[in-house]
Coordinates of C-alpha atoms in Angstrom, one line a residue:
Chain A
X1 CA -96.0 -22.4 -35.2
X2 CA -98.1 -19.7 -33.8
X3 CA -98.7 -17.0 -32.4
X4 CA -101.2 -16.3 -30.8
X5 CA -101.9 -12.4 -31.0
X6 CA -102.4 -12.4 -27.4
X7 CA -99.9 -14.0 -25.7
X8 CA -97.1 -11.1 -25.3
X9 CA -94.1 -11.3 -23.3
X10 CA -94.1 -11.1 -19.8
X11 CA -91.3 -8.7 -18.7
X12 CA -91.2 -8.2 -14.0
X13 CA -95.2 -9.4 -13.8
X14 CA -96.0 -7.1 -16.1
X15 CA -97.9 -8.9 -19.7
X16 CA -98.0 -6.8 -22.4
X17 CA -99.8 -7.5 -25.5
X18 CA -96.7 -7.2 -27.9
X19 CA -92.7 -5.9 -27.2
X20 CA -93.0 -2.5 -28.2
X21 CA -93.0 0.6 -26.4
X22 CA -93.1 5.1 -27.1
X23 CA -89.9 5.4 -25.2
X24 CA -90.4 8.9 -23.0
X25 CA -90.0 12.3 -24.8
X26 CA -91.0 11.3 -27.7
X27 CA -94.9 10.7 -27.5
X28 CA -95.2 13.0 -24.6
X29 CA -98.6 11.5 -23.2
X30 CA -100.3 9.7 -25.9
X31 CA -102.8 11.8 -26.8
X32 CA -101.8 14.1 -29.8
X33 CA -101.0 9.8 -31.5
X34 CA -105.0 9.7 -31.5
X35 CA -104.7 10.7 -34.9
X36 CA -102.9 8.3 -36.6
X37 CA -103.3 4.6 -34.4
X38 CA -104.9 3.4 -32.7
X39 CA -102.8 3.8 -29.1
X40 CA -104.6 0.6 -27.3
X41 CA -102.7 -1.3 -30.4
X42 CA -99.2 -0.8 -28.4
X43 CA -97.6 -2.8 -25.7
X44 CA -96.9 0.4 -24.5
X45 CA -95.6 3.2 -24.1
X46 CA -93.2 5.8 -21.5
X47 CA -94.3 9.1 -20.2
X48 CA -92.2 11.9 -20.5
X49 CA -89.7 12.1 -17.9
X50 CA -91.9 13.8 -14.8
X51 CA -90.7 16.2 -12.1
X52 CA -91.6 17.2 -9.0
X53 CA -92.4 20.7 -9.4
X54 CA -92.6 21.7 -13.5
X55 CA -89.4 22.4 -15.6
X56 CA -89.0 25.4 -18.1
X57 CA -87.1 23.5 -20.1
X58 CA -83.2 24.6 -21.9
X59 CA -84.0 27.8 -24.3
X60 CA -84.1 27.5 -28.1
X61 CA -82.3 25.7 -30.2
X62 CA -82.9 22.9 -29.6
X63 CA -82.5 20.8 -31.9
X64 CA -80.5 20.2 -34.5
X65 CA -80.2 17.2 -37.0
X66 CA -77.2 16.2 -37.6
X67 CA -76.5 13.2 -40.5
X68 CA -78.3 9.8 -39.4
X69 CA -79.9 11.5 -36.7
X70 CA -80.8 14.9 -34.1
X71 CA -79.3 16.4 -31.3
X72 CA -82.0 17.1 -28.3
X73 CA -81.9 18.9 -25.6
X74 CA -85.2 19.5 -24.6
X75 CA -83.9 19.5 -20.5
X76 CA -87.2 18.3 -19.6
X77 CA -89.2 20.8 -19.5
X78 CA -93.1 18.9 -18.3
X79 CA -95.9 20.6 -16.6
X80 CA -94.5 18.6 -13.1
X81 CA -95.7 15.0 -11.4
X82 CA -99.1 17.1 -10.1
X83 CA -100.5 18.9 -13.5
X84 CA -99.4 15.9 -15.5
X85 CA -102.2 13.5 -13.2
X86 CA -104.4 16.3 -14.0
X87 CA -103.6 16.6 -17.1
X88 CA -103.2 13.2 -17.9
X89 CA -104.4 11.1 -15.3
X90 CA -108.1 10.8 -17.1
X91 CA -106.7 9.6 -20.8
X92 CA -104.1 7.5 -19.3
X93 CA -106.7 6.2 -17.8
X94 CA -108.9 4.7 -20.3
X95 CA -106.3 4.1 -22.7
X96 CA -105.7 0.0 -22.8
X97 CA -101.8 -0.6 -22.4
X98 CA -99.2 -0.5 -20.5
X99 CA -98.0 3.3 -18.9
X100 CA -94.5 3.7 -17.9
X101 CA -93.9 6.3 -16.1
X102 CA -91.3 8.4 -15.7
X103 CA -89.4 9.8 -13.5
X104 CA -86.9 13.0 -12.1
X105 CA -85.4 15.3 -10.7
X106 CA -82.9 17.9 -9.7
X107 CA -81.9 16.1 -6.1
X108 CA -82.4 12.4 -5.1
X109 CA -85.4 13.4 -2.8
X110 CA -86.8 14.7 -5.8
X111 CA -87.4 11.3 -7.7
X112 CA -88.9 10.4 -3.7
X113 CA -91.3 12.8 -4.8
X114 CA -92.8 12.4 -7.5
X115 CA -93.0 8.9 -7.1
X116 CA -94.8 9.2 -3.8
X117 CA -97.7 11.2 -5.5
X118 CA -97.9 9.1 -8.5
X119 CA -98.3 6.7 -6.1
X120 CA -101.6 7.6 -4.1
X121 CA -103.2 9.6 -7.1
X122 CA -102.1 7.7 -10.2
X123 CA -105.7 5.2 -8.8
X124 CA -103.6 2.1 -11.3
X125 CA -102.8 3.1 -14.4
X126 CA -99.3 2.9 -14.3
X127 CA -98.2 -0.1 -15.1
X128 CA -93.9 0.5 -14.3
X129 CA -92.1 2.9 -13.6
X130 CA -88.2 4.2 -14.9
X131 CA -86.9 5.9 -13.5
X132 CA -84.6 9.1 -15.5
X133 CA -80.6 9.1 -14.6
X134 CA -79.5 9.7 -17.7
X135 CA -81.1 12.3 -19.2
X136 CA -78.1 15.0 -20.8
X137 CA -79.4 18.4 -20.9
X138 CA -79.9 19.0 -17.6
X139 CA -77.8 20.6 -14.8
X140 CA -78.6 18.9 -11.4
X141 CA -80.3 15.1 -11.8
X142 CA -80.0 12.3 -15.0
X143 CA -76.5 11.6 -15.6
X144 CA -75.2 13.2 -13.6
X145 CA -76.8 10.8 -11.3
X146 CA -75.3 8.8 -12.5
X147 CA -72.1 8.8 -12.4
X148 CA -72.7 8.5 -8.8
X149 CA -72.5 4.6 -7.9
X150 CA -73.0 5.7 -3.8
X151 CA -75.4 7.8 -4.7
X152 CA -78.1 5.6 -7.8
X153 CA -77.5 3.1 -4.9
X154 CA -78.9 4.8 -2.6
X155 CA -81.8 6.2 -5.0
X156 CA -82.9 3.4 -6.2
X157 CA -83.1 2.0 -3.0
X158 CA -85.5 4.6 -2.3
X159 CA -87.7 3.7 -5.0
X160 CA -87.8 0.1 -5.4
X161 CA -89.1 0.1 -1.0
X162 CA -91.9 3.6 -2.0
X163 CA -93.3 1.4 -4.7
X164 CA -94.6 -2.9 -5.0
X165 CA -94.3 -2.3 -9.0
X166 CA -91.6 -3.0 -11.3
X167 CA -89.1 0.0 -12.0
X168 CA -86.2 -0.1 -15.2
X169 CA -83.2 2.5 -14.5
X170 CA -82.7 4.2 -17.6
X171 CA -79.0 4.9 -18.5
X172 CA -76.7 5.9 -20.2
X173 CA -73.4 4.6 -21.7
X174 CA -71.7 8.4 -21.7
X175 CA -71.3 6.5 -16.9
X176 CA -70.2 3.4 -15.9
X177 CA -73.0 1.4 -17.9
X178 CA -72.0 -2.4 -16.5
X179 CA -72.0 -1.2 -13.0
X180 CA -73.9 1.3 -12.8
X181 CA -76.5 -1.4 -13.8
X182 CA -75.0 -3.7 -11.5
X183 CA -75.4 -1.8 -9.1
X184 CA -79.1 -0.8 -9.8
X185 CA -79.9 -4.2 -10.2
X186 CA -78.8 -5.3 -6.4
X187 CA -81.3 -2.1 -5.1
X188 CA -83.8 -3.4 -6.1
X189 CA -84.6 -2.3 -9.5
X190 CA -86.7 -4.2 -12.3
X191 CA -84.1 -4.2 -15.1
X192 CA -82.9 -1.7 -16.9
X193 CA -83.9 0.5 -20.5
X194 CA -80.7 1.0 -22.1
X195 CA -79.8 3.8 -23.7
X196 CA -80.1 6.9 -23.3
X197 CA -79.2 9.4 -26.2
X198 CA -75.6 10.4 -26.6
X199 CA -73.8 13.1 -25.0
X200 CA -73.7 15.4 -28.3
X201 CA -72.8 18.4 -29.8
X202 CA -73.1 20.6 -33.1
X203 CA -71.0 24.2 -33.1
X204 CA -71.7 26.8 -36.0
X205 CA -69.1 27.8 -37.9
X206 CA -69.9 31.2 -39.4
X207 CA -70.0 31.8 -35.6
X208 CA -68.0 30.0 -33.1
X209 CA -70.5 29.0 -31.2
X210 CA -72.1 26.0 -30.1
X211 CA -75.8 25.9 -32.0
X212 CA -78.1 24.3 -28.9
X213 CA -79.5 26.9 -26.6
X214 CA -78.2 23.7 -24.2
X215 CA -75.0 23.9 -25.7
X216 CA -74.8 20.4 -25.7
X217 CA -77.7 17.2 -26.5
X218 CA -79.0 13.7 -26.3
X219 CA -77.7 12.1 -30.6
X220 CA -80.8 9.8 -31.1
X221 CA -81.8 7.7 -34.0
X222 CA -80.0 5.9 -36.4
X223 CA -76.9 6.7 -35.9
X224 CA -76.6 5.3 -32.7
X225 CA -78.0 2.2 -33.2
X226 CA -74.8 0.0 -33.4
X227 CA -74.1 1.6 -29.0
X228 CA -76.9 0.9 -28.3
X229 CA -76.8 -2.6 -28.7
X230 CA -73.9 -3.4 -28.0
X231 CA -74.7 -1.6 -24.7
X232 CA -78.3 -3.8 -24.4
X233 CA -76.0 -7.1 -25.2
X234 CA -73.4 -6.8 -22.7
X235 CA -75.8 -5.8 -19.9
X236 CA -78.2 -8.4 -20.7
X237 CA -74.9 -11.5 -21.0
X238 CA -73.4 -10.1 -17.5
X239 CA -76.8 -9.9 -15.2
X240 CA -79.8 -11.5 -17.4
X241 CA -81.8 -9.3 -15.8
X242 CA -85.4 -7.5 -18.4
X243 CA -83.7 -4.6 -20.5
X244 CA -86.3 -2.0 -22.4
X245 CA -84.1 -1.0 -25.3
X246 CA -84.0 2.5 -27.2
X247 CA -81.4 3.8 -29.7
X248 CA -82.4 4.1 -33.9
X249 CA -85.0 1.3 -33.4
X250 CA -86.3 2.6 -36.9
X251 CA -88.2 -0.8 -38.7
X252 CA -89.2 -4.5 -37.2
X253 CA -86.0 -5.6 -38.4
X254 CA -83.7 -2.9 -36.2
X255 CA -86.3 -4.3 -32.5
X256 CA -85.8 -8.2 -34.2
X257 CA -81.8 -6.7 -34.0
X258 CA -81.8 -5.9 -30.0
X259 CA -84.1 -8.8 -29.4
X260 CA -81.9 -11.5 -30.5
X261 CA -79.9 -9.2 -28.7
X262 CA -81.7 -10.5 -25.0
X263 CA -83.9 -8.1 -24.7
X264 CA -87.5 -8.2 -23.5
X265 CA -88.6 -5.0 -24.6
X266 CA -87.8 -1.7 -27.5
X267 CA -88.5 1.3 -27.3
X268 CA -89.2 4.2 -30.5
X269 CA -88.4 6.9 -30.6
X270 CA -86.8 9.5 -32.6
X271 CA -88.3 7.4 -35.3
X272 CA -92.4 8.9 -34.9
X273 CA -91.1 12.0 -35.5
X274 CA -90.5 10.9 -39.2
X275 CA -93.2 8.0 -39.1
X276 CA -95.5 8.6 -36.2
X277 CA -97.2 5.0 -37.7
X278 CA -93.3 3.8 -37.2
X279 CA -94.0 2.1 -33.5
X280 CA -97.3 0.1 -35.3
X281 CA -95.5 -1.3 -38.0
X282 CA -92.8 -2.5 -35.9
X283 CA -96.1 -4.9 -34.3
X284 CA -96.4 -6.0 -37.3
X285 CA -93.3 -6.4 -38.0
X286 CA -92.5 -8.1 -34.9
X287 CA -95.5 -11.0 -35.8
X288 CA -93.7 -12.2 -39.1
X289 CA -90.5 -13.1 -37.3
X290 CA -92.8 -14.2 -34.7
X291 CA -92.0 -12.1 -32.2
Chain F
X1 CA -107.7 16.2 -36.8
X2 CA -104.4 15.4 -38.5
X3 CA -103.8 13.6 -41.5
X4 CA -100.7 11.6 -42.2
X5 CA -100.9 10.5 -46.0
X6 CA -99.4 9.7 -49.2
X7 CA -99.8 12.4 -51.8
X8 CA -99.1 12.8 -55.2
X9 CA -97.2 15.6 -57.5
X10 CA -99.3 17.4 -59.4
X11 CA -97.3 20.3 -60.5
X12 CA -93.0 21.1 -58.9
X13 CA -91.0 23.8 -60.9
X14 CA -89.6 26.6 -60.4
X15 CA -90.3 29.9 -61.0
X16 CA -87.4 31.9 -59.8
X17 CA -84.0 30.3 -59.7
X18 CA -83.5 28.2 -56.3
X19 CA -87.8 30.0 -55.7
X20 CA -90.1 26.2 -56.3
X21 CA -94.3 25.5 -56.4
X22 CA -95.3 22.2 -55.6
X23 CA -98.8 21.1 -55.7
X24 CA -99.8 18.3 -54.6
X25 CA -103.2 16.2 -54.3
X26 CA -103.9 16.3 -51.0
X27 CA -107.4 16.6 -51.0
X28 CA -108.3 15.8 -46.9
X29 CA -105.9 18.7 -46.1
X30 CA -106.8 21.0 -48.8
X31 CA -109.9 20.5 -47.0
X32 CA -109.7 21.3 -43.5
X33 CA -107.2 23.8 -44.1
X34 CA -107.5 27.3 -41.5
X35 CA -104.5 30.2 -43.1
X36 CA -101.8 30.0 -41.1
X37 CA -101.5 26.4 -40.3
X38 CA -98.7 24.4 -42.4
X39 CA -97.9 21.1 -43.6
X40 CA -95.2 18.4 -42.4
X41 CA -92.7 17.3 -45.8
X42 CA -91.0 14.3 -45.3
X43 CA -87.8 15.2 -48.0
X44 CA -86.2 12.4 -50.3
X45 CA -86.6 8.9 -49.9
X46 CA -84.3 7.6 -47.7
X47 CA -81.9 8.3 -43.9
X48 CA -81.6 11.4 -44.4
X49 CA -82.4 13.9 -44.1
X50 CA -83.8 12.4 -41.8
X51 CA -86.7 15.0 -40.2
X52 CA -90.0 16.5 -42.0
X53 CA -89.2 19.6 -43.5
X54 CA -92.4 22.4 -42.2
X55 CA -93.8 24.2 -45.1
X56 CA -96.4 27.4 -44.8
X57 CA -99.2 26.2 -47.0
X58 CA -99.6 28.7 -49.8
X59 CA -103.1 28.1 -50.9
X60 CA -105.1 24.6 -50.4
X61 CA -108.0 24.1 -53.2
X62 CA -110.9 22.2 -51.6
X63 CA -113.1 21.3 -54.3
X64 CA -110.0 19.8 -56.7
X65 CA -108.5 19.2 -53.2
X66 CA -105.1 20.1 -54.1
X67 CA -102.4 22.0 -51.9
X68 CA -100.0 24.4 -53.4
X69 CA -96.9 24.9 -50.9
X70 CA -93.7 27.6 -52.0
X71 CA -90.2 27.0 -51.4
X72 CA -86.8 28.0 -51.4
X73 CA -84.2 25.8 -52.2
X74 CA -81.7 26.5 -48.9
X75 CA -80.5 22.9 -48.1
X76 CA -80.2 18.9 -48.5
X77 CA -84.2 18.9 -47.8
X78 CA -85.1 20.9 -50.3
X79 CA -82.4 20.7 -52.9
X80 CA -83.7 16.8 -52.7
X81 CA -87.6 18.0 -53.0
X82 CA -87.1 20.0 -56.5
X83 CA -85.8 17.3 -57.7
X84 CA -89.5 15.3 -57.4
X85 CA -91.6 15.1 -60.5
X86 CA -95.2 14.9 -61.6
X87 CA -96.0 11.7 -60.8
X88 CA -94.8 10.6 -57.8
X89 CA -95.2 10.7 -54.0
X90 CA -94.5 12.5 -51.2
X91 CA -95.5 11.8 -47.0
X92 CA -97.5 15.2 -45.9
X93 CA -98.8 15.4 -42.6
X94 CA -101.7 18.1 -41.9
X95 CA -103.0 20.7 -42.0
X96 CA -100.6 21.5 -38.4
X97 CA -100.8 24.0 -35.8
X98 CA -103.4 26.9 -35.0
X99 CA -104.3 29.4 -37.7
X100 CA -105.2 33.4 -38.0
X101 CA -107.5 34.3 -36.0
X102 CA -110.5 36.9 -38.0
X103 CA -112.7 38.6 -37.0
X104 CA -115.7 39.5 -39.6
X105 CA -116.1 43.5 -38.1
X106 CA -112.4 44.4 -38.9
X107 CA -112.2 46.4 -41.9
X108 CA -108.7 47.7 -42.8
X109 CA -105.6 45.2 -42.2
X110 CA -102.6 45.0 -42.6
X111 CA -99.7 42.3 -43.6
X112 CA -95.9 42.7 -42.8
X113 CA -93.8 40.7 -45.4
X114 CA -90.9 39.6 -44.5
X115 CA -89.4 37.6 -48.4
X116 CA -91.5 33.9 -47.3
X117 CA -93.6 35.0 -44.8
X118 CA -95.7 36.5 -47.7
X119 CA -96.7 32.6 -48.8
X120 CA -99.2 31.7 -45.2
X121 CA -100.9 35.3 -46.0
X122 CA -102.5 34.2 -48.8
X123 CA -105.2 32.1 -48.6
X124 CA -105.8 34.5 -45.9
X125 CA -106.5 37.0 -48.0
X126 CA -107.9 35.0 -50.3
X127 CA -110.5 32.8 -47.5
X128 CA -110.9 36.4 -46.2
X129 CA -112.1 38.6 -49.1
X130 CA -114.4 35.2 -50.2
X131 CA -116.8 36.7 -47.1
X132 CA -115.9 39.4 -46.1
X133 CA -115.4 41.7 -49.6
X134 CA -116.1 44.5 -47.9
X135 CA -112.6 44.0 -45.6
X136 CA -109.6 45.9 -47.0
X137 CA -105.8 44.0 -47.0
X138 CA -102.0 46.6 -47.6
X139 CA -99.4 44.5 -47.4
X140 CA -96.2 46.0 -46.9
X141 CA -93.3 43.6 -48.6
X142 CA -89.9 43.4 -47.9
X143 CA -87.4 41.3 -50.1
X144 CA -84.1 41.1 -51.1
X145 CA -85.2 41.3 -54.7
X146 CA -87.5 42.6 -56.8
X147 CA -87.7 39.6 -58.3
X148 CA -88.6 38.0 -54.6
X149 CA -92.3 39.3 -55.1
X150 CA -93.6 37.3 -57.5
X151 CA -96.7 36.5 -56.0
X152 CA -97.7 40.0 -56.0
X153 CA -100.0 39.2 -58.6
X154 CA -102.3 36.9 -57.4
X155 CA -102.9 38.8 -54.4
X156 CA -103.8 41.9 -56.6
X157 CA -105.9 39.0 -58.6
X158 CA -107.8 38.8 -54.8
X159 CA -107.9 42.4 -55.0
X160 CA -105.2 43.3 -52.7
X161 CA -105.0 47.0 -53.7
X162 CA -102.1 48.1 -51.5
X163 CA -98.4 47.5 -51.8
X164 CA -95.6 49.5 -50.5
X165 CA -92.2 47.4 -51.3
X166 CA -88.9 46.9 -49.5
X167 CA -86.1 45.4 -51.0
X168 CA -82.2 45.2 -49.5
X169 CA -81.1 46.6 -53.4
X170 CA -83.7 49.0 -54.2
X171 CA -84.3 47.9 -56.9
X172 CA -87.9 48.1 -56.3
X173 CA -90.0 50.1 -53.6
X174 CA -87.8 52.0 -50.8
X175 CA -84.4 50.7 -50.3
X176 CA -85.5 49.8 -46.6
X177 CA -86.1 47.5 -43.9
X178 CA -90.0 46.5 -44.4
X179 CA -90.4 47.6 -40.8
X180 CA -89.6 51.5 -40.3
X181 CA -92.1 51.7 -44.1
X182 CA -95.0 51.0 -41.9
X183 CA -93.8 52.6 -38.5
X184 CA -93.0 55.4 -41.3
X185 CA -96.6 55.2 -43.2
X186 CA -99.1 54.6 -39.3
X187 CA -96.9 57.8 -38.0
X188 CA -98.8 59.8 -41.5
X189 CA -102.0 58.5 -39.2
X190 CA -102.8 55.2 -41.1
X191 CA -105.0 52.9 -39.1
X192 CA -105.6 49.9 -38.8
X193 CA -107.8 47.1 -37.1
X194 CA -105.1 44.4 -37.2
X195 CA -101.7 43.7 -38.1
X196 CA -100.8 40.0 -39.4
X197 CA -97.2 39.9 -39.7
X198 CA -94.9 36.3 -40.9
X199 CA -90.6 36.2 -41.4
X200 CA -87.2 36.5 -39.9
X201 CA -88.0 37.0 -36.3
X202 CA -86.0 39.8 -36.1
X203 CA -87.8 42.0 -38.6
X204 CA -91.3 40.3 -36.4
X205 CA -89.3 41.5 -32.9
X206 CA -90.0 44.4 -34.6
X207 CA -93.2 44.8 -35.8
X208 CA -94.4 43.7 -32.3
X209 CA -92.8 46.7 -31.0
X210 CA -94.6 48.1 -33.4
X211 CA -98.1 47.0 -32.8
X212 CA -97.3 48.1 -29.2
X213 CA -96.6 51.9 -29.2
X214 CA -99.3 52.5 -31.9
X215 CA -102.4 50.3 -29.5
X216 CA -102.9 47.4 -32.7
X217 CA -102.8 44.5 -31.5
X218 CA -100.8 41.9 -34.1
X219 CA -100.7 38.2 -35.2
X220 CA -97.3 36.8 -36.0
X221 CA -96.4 33.8 -37.7
X222 CA -93.4 31.6 -35.6
X223 CA -90.5 29.6 -36.7
X224 CA -88.3 27.2 -35.4
X225 CA -87.0 24.5 -35.8
X226 CA -89.3 21.4 -35.7
X227 CA -88.5 17.2 -35.5
X228 CA -92.2 15.9 -34.8
X229 CA -93.9 19.0 -36.1
X230 CA -97.4 17.8 -33.5
X231 CA -96.5 18.4 -30.6
X232 CA -94.6 15.5 -29.1
X233 CA -90.6 16.6 -28.9
X234 CA -91.0 20.1 -26.9
X235 CA -88.7 20.7 -29.6
X236 CA -90.1 23.7 -31.4
X237 CA -90.3 25.7 -27.9
X238 CA -90.6 29.3 -28.2
X239 CA -90.4 31.9 -25.2
X240 CA -93.7 33.7 -24.0
X241 CA -94.9 35.3 -20.9
X242 CA -96.5 32.1 -20.1
X243 CA -93.7 29.7 -20.0
X244 CA -91.9 27.7 -23.2
X245 CA -94.7 27.3 -25.7
X246 CA -94.5 24.8 -28.9
X247 CA -94.2 26.7 -32.6
X248 CA -96.3 23.9 -34.6
X249 CA -98.7 23.0 -32.1
X250 CA -99.3 26.5 -29.8
X251 CA -98.4 28.4 -32.4
X252 CA -97.3 28.9 -35.7
X253 CA -99.2 32.3 -34.7
X254 CA -99.3 34.1 -31.7
X255 CA -100.5 37.4 -30.4
X256 CA -97.3 39.6 -31.4
X257 CA -97.8 40.6 -27.0
X258 CA -97.4 36.6 -26.1
X259 CA -94.0 36.4 -27.6
X260 CA -90.8 37.2 -25.3
X261 CA -89.4 38.7 -27.4

């Protein structure tokens, strides 16, 4: 049976032309990829995580390559949601792919503020939200919040009440993943985004000091694929909820593994750095697999 | 416009032990690059090493469509690069970043280079002198040893007459670090319209101090660990007076006074 090219997956009520998204933090707002391919071919773009106020990010060095991957400690550098809407809004309104905006904050209230500003000012270019409860590179919020079940329940419920759009909660394996997934879904999340980069670090043996300016960071790339796959598989088996899967996806075959594990959408991150056309190659490759 | 293409290797040979010359057929990049820009090259065919490696563009021939890189073997990526043979292809992305800014009215320009920091300065001088033969460049060049000044003759070939050398081992020029030599020269009354500098960060910080002291504007070319190379991942952050900027996209060339050293 030939796949109708115009029909991609419907996930949490949103039609995507194909299951391939660009992962948060790896494509900015998409503009800088224009030279490499037609952004309209993508299933969607998940933006860099936005906080209410601008965040500077961590001191350099912010990355270190390791075997099979890289560790990043960017630290959620972003211009803040108000500047984002001004700077990126006009561009995002024009492109014909789904935009999922990632929201973060130092406090639960801040997540709410970011969402409220977007709901009021984004003029409809946002299809869904990704709630970042898993960034390993910030001292407040992110991963730390996901270790507090009560906080997660309250935060997710508040965010979901404030929008009609689907909310995916992005989680890390460094929290009680199944428990926090359950709490998120019970609190109103439409789905899960699994997994964020894995807490990791490297030490310079000449100095005995951590190499990264942020001390530790998040591991991403091919080396984490088996870990991400297990997380997606377990979460799907447990909850049968919509899942955006990410973690070391480099080829169409990698993507298929995650779709077969139960994910509805997949996100490409580190692969973009090695080949900025990776997402397009995966989209074409998936067509051969019938996705 | 950034091009991402497969470039055929025309030449890849060792200049002096550990230092290599690579010529690639990359017409779109050769035609559109500005001095100070760089390329990201995928070294090796597998996933090790994973990330592309950034290299300054030494020079480009827009008629022949050739891009020349000079690189030192410092790790896995460059070691694999040295294995690549004529006729093979390399994935290369570029031209990347902001290049050097040149003004026609300038007459005397100082170049301060540390080791392979000399590389992006070559095409700056070549293009500048081709359009503005009245521009004079003087090079202040520091390196580990005499053998590292292997491209000095190429600079002489494009009309550079004055070279001040410094080596760590004293084998050529002063047994010193180049910023001190440059500073001494300025203290004797030398005047320049602009300084261009490239090399280790410590060296550049000293040049920035000299630029401020002698009131001569300086442009510096920085390096930082990179992942994407084209401005999306925010890995290559450098602290400036206006917050963190990206070396790959806002740089690699910055005004020295912008940087928080």
